[in-house]
mmCIF file of C-alpha atoms and ligand atoms in Angstrom:
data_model
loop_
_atom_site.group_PDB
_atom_site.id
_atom_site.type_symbol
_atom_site.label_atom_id
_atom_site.label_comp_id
_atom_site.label_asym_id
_atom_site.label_seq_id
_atom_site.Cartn_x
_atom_site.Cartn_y
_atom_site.Cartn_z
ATOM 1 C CA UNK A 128 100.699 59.372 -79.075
ATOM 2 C CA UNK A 129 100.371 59.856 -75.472
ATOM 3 C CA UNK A 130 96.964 60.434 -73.839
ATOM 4 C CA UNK A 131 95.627 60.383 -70.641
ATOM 5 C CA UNK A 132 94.659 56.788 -71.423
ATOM 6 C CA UNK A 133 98.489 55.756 -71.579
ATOM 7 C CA UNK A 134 99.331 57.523 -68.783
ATOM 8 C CA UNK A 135 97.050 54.800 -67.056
ATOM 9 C CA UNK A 136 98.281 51.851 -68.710
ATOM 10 C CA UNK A 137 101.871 53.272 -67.815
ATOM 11 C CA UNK A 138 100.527 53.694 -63.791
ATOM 12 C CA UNK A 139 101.809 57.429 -64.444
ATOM 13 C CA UNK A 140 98.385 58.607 -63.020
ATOM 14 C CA UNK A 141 95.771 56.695 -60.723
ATOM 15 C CA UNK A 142 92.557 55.254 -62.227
ATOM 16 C CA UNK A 143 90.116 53.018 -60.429
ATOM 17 C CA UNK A 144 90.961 49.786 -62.141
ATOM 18 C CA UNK A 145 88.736 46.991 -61.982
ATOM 19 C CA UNK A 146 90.065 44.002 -64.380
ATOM 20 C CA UNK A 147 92.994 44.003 -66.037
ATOM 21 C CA UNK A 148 94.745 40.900 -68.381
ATOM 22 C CA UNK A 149 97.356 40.921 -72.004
ATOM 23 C CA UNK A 150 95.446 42.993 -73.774
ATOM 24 C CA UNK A 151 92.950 44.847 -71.841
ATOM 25 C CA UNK A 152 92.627 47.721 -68.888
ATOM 26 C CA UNK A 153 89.230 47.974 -67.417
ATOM 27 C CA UNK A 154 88.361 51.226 -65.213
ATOM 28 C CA UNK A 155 85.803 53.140 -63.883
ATOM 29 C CA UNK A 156 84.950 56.823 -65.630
ATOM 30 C CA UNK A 157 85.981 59.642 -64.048
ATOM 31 C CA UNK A 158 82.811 61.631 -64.476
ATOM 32 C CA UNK A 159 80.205 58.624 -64.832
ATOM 33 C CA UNK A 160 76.930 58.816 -66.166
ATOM 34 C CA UNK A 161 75.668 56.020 -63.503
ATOM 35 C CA UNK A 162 78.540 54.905 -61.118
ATOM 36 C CA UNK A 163 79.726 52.097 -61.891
ATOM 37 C CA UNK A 164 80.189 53.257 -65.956
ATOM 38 C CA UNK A 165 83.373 51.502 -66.684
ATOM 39 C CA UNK A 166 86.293 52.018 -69.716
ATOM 40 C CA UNK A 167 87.455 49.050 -71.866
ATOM 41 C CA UNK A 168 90.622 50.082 -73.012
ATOM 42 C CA UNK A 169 93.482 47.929 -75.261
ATOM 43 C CA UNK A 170 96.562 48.409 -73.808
ATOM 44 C CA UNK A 171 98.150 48.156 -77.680
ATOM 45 C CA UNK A 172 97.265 52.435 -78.290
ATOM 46 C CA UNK A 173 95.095 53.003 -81.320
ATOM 47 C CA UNK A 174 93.412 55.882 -81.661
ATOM 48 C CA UNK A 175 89.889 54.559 -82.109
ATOM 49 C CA UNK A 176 87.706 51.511 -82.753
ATOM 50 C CA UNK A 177 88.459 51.907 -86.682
ATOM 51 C CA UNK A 178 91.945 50.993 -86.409
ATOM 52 C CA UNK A 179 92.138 48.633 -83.786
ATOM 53 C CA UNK A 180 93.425 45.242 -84.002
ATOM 54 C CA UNK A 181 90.003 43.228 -85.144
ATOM 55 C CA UNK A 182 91.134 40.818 -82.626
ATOM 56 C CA UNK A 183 91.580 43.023 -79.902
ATOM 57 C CA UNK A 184 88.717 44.322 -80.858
ATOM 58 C CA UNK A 185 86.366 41.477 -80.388
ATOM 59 C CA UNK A 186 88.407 40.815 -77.030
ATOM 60 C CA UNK A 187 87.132 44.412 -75.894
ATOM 61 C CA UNK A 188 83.556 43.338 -76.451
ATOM 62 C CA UNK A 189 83.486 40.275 -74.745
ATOM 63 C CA UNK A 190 85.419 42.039 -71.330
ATOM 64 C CA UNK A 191 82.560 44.091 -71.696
ATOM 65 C CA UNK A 192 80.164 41.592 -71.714
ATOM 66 C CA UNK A 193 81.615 40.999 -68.502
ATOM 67 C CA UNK A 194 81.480 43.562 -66.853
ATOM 68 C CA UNK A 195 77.856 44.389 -68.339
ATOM 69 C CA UNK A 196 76.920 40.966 -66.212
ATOM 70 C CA UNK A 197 78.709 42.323 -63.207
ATOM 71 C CA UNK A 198 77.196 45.426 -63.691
ATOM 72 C CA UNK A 199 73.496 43.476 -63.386
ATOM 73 C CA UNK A 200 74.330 41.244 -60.869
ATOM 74 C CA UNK A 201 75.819 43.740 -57.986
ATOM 75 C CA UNK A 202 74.940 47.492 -59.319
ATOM 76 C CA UNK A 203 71.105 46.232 -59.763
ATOM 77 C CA UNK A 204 70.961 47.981 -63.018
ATOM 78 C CA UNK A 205 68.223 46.817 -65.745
ATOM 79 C CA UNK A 206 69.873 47.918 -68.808
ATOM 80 C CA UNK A 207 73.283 48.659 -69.816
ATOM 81 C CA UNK A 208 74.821 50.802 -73.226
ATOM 82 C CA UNK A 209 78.311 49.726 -74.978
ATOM 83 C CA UNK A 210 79.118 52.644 -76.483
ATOM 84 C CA UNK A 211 82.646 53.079 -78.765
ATOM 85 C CA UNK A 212 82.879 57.274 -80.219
ATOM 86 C CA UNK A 213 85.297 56.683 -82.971
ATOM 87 C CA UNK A 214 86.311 60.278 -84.141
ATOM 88 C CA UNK A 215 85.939 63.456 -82.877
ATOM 89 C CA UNK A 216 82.342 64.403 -84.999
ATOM 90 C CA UNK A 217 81.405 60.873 -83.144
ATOM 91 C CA UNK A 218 81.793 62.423 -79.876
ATOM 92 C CA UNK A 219 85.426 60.813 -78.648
ATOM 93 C CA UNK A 220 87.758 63.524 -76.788
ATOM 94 C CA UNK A 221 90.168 60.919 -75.246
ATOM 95 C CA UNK A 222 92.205 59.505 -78.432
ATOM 96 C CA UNK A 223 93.218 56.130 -77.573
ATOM 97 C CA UNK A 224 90.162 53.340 -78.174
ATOM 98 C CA UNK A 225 87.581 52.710 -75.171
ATOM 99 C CA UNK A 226 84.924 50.808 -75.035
ATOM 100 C CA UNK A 227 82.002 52.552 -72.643
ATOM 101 C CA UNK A 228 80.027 50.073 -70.334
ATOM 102 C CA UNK A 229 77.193 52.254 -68.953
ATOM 103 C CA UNK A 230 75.148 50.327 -66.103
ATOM 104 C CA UNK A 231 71.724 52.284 -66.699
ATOM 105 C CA UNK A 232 68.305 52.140 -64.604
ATOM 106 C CA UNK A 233 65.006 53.398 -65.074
ATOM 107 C CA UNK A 234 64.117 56.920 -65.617
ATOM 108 C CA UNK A 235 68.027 57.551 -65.125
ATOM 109 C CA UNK A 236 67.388 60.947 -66.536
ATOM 110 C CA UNK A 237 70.287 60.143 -69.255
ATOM 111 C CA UNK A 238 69.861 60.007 -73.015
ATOM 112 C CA UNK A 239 67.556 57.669 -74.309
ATOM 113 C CA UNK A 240 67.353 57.730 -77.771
ATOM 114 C CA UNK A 241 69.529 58.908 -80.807
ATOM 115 C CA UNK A 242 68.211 62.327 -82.877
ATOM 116 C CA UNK A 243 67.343 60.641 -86.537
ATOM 117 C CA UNK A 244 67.979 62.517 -89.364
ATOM 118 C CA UNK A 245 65.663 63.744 -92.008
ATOM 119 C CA UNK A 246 66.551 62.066 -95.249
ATOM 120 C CA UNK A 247 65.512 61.566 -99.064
ATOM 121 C CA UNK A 248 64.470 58.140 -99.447
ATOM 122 C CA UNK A 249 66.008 58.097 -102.928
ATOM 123 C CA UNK A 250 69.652 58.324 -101.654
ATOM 124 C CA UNK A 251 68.842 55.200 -99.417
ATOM 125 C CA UNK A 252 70.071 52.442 -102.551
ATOM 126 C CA UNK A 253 72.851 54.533 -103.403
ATOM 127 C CA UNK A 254 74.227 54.329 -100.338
ATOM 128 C CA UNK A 255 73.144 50.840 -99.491
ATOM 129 C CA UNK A 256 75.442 49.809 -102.829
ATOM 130 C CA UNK A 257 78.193 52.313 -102.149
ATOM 131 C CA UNK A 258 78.416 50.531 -98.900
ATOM 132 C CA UNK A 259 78.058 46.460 -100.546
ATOM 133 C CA UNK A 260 80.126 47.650 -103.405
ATOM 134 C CA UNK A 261 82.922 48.416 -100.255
ATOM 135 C CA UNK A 262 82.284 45.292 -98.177
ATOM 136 C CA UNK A 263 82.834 43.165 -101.160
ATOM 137 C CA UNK A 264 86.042 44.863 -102.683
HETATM 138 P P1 LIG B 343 84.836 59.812 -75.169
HETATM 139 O O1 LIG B 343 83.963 61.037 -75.243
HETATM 140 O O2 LIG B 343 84.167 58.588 -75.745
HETATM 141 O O3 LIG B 343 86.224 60.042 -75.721
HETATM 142 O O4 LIG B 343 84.954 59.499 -73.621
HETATM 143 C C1 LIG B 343 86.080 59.746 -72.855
HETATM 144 C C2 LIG B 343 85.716 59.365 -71.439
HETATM 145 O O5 LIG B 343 86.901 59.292 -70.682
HETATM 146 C C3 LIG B 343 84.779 60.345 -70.740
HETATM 147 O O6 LIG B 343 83.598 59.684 -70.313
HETATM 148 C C4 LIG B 343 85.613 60.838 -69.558
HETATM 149 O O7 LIG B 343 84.852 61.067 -68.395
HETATM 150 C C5 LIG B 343 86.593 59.701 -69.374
HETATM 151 N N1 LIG B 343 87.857 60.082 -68.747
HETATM 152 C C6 LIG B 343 88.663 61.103 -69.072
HETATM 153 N N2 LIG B 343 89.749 61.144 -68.270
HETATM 154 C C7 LIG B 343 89.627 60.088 -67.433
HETATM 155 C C8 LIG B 343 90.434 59.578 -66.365
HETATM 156 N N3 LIG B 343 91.572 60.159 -66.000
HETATM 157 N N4 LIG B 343 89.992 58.468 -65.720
HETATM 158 C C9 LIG B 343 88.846 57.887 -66.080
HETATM 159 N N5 LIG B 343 88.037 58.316 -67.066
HETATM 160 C C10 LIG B 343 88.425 59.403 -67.731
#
């Protein structure tokens, strides 16, 4: 499928790319939440970070780890969020994987912390086995 992230890996349309190697294209978002937020992207298209390649994958995270450092080390920032939205109720709108790297500082003004749900605590070991019963099939 072609998406606006293949379109960069092809060099159709311009991106500010800041590291690229085999399996990975690193570039900066085009409407950042801090500048410096930077993309982690597998050039192999998926269409999100459940059906990647576990090995490309892990390679994603440790880029990012990279950049996260780089992030510290020039941009000043203190903290920094990997974020992957895998699916559209998750959030993603570009359908080939990324991998956010968000350089954040204090009092940024972005979002902090996640809205919890409200749950019965009942349901909590049926879905704690549903999910062992799965991980051990
Ligand atoms: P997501 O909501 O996780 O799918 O995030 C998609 C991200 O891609 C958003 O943060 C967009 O700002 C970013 N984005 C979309 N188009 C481009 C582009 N042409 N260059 C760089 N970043 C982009």
């Amino acid at each position: 499928m072609t998406t606006i992230f293949s379109k960069i890996i092809a060099r159709e349309i311009p991106a500010d790319i800041i590291y690229e190697d085999d399996i990975v294209l690193v570039f900066l978002d085009i409407k950042p939440i801090n500048l410096g937020h930077t993309l982690v992207i597998p050039k192999e298209p998926s269409i999100d970070g459940t059906e990647t390649n576990p090995d490309t994958l892990a390679h994603m995270i440790k880029i990012a780890q990279k950049i996260a450092l780089a992030q510290k080390s020039t941009l000043g920032c203190t903290g920094v969020n990997y974020i992957m939205n895998n699916g559209s109720d998750a959030g993603q709108e570009v359908f080939h994987t990324h991998l956010h790297v968000i350089p954040r500082f204090p009092n940024d003004g972005s979002f902090k912390h996640a809205v919890h749900c409200e749950f019965n605590p009942n349901e909590v070991p049926i879905v704690k086995d549903k999910l062992i019963e799965s991980l051990n099939k």
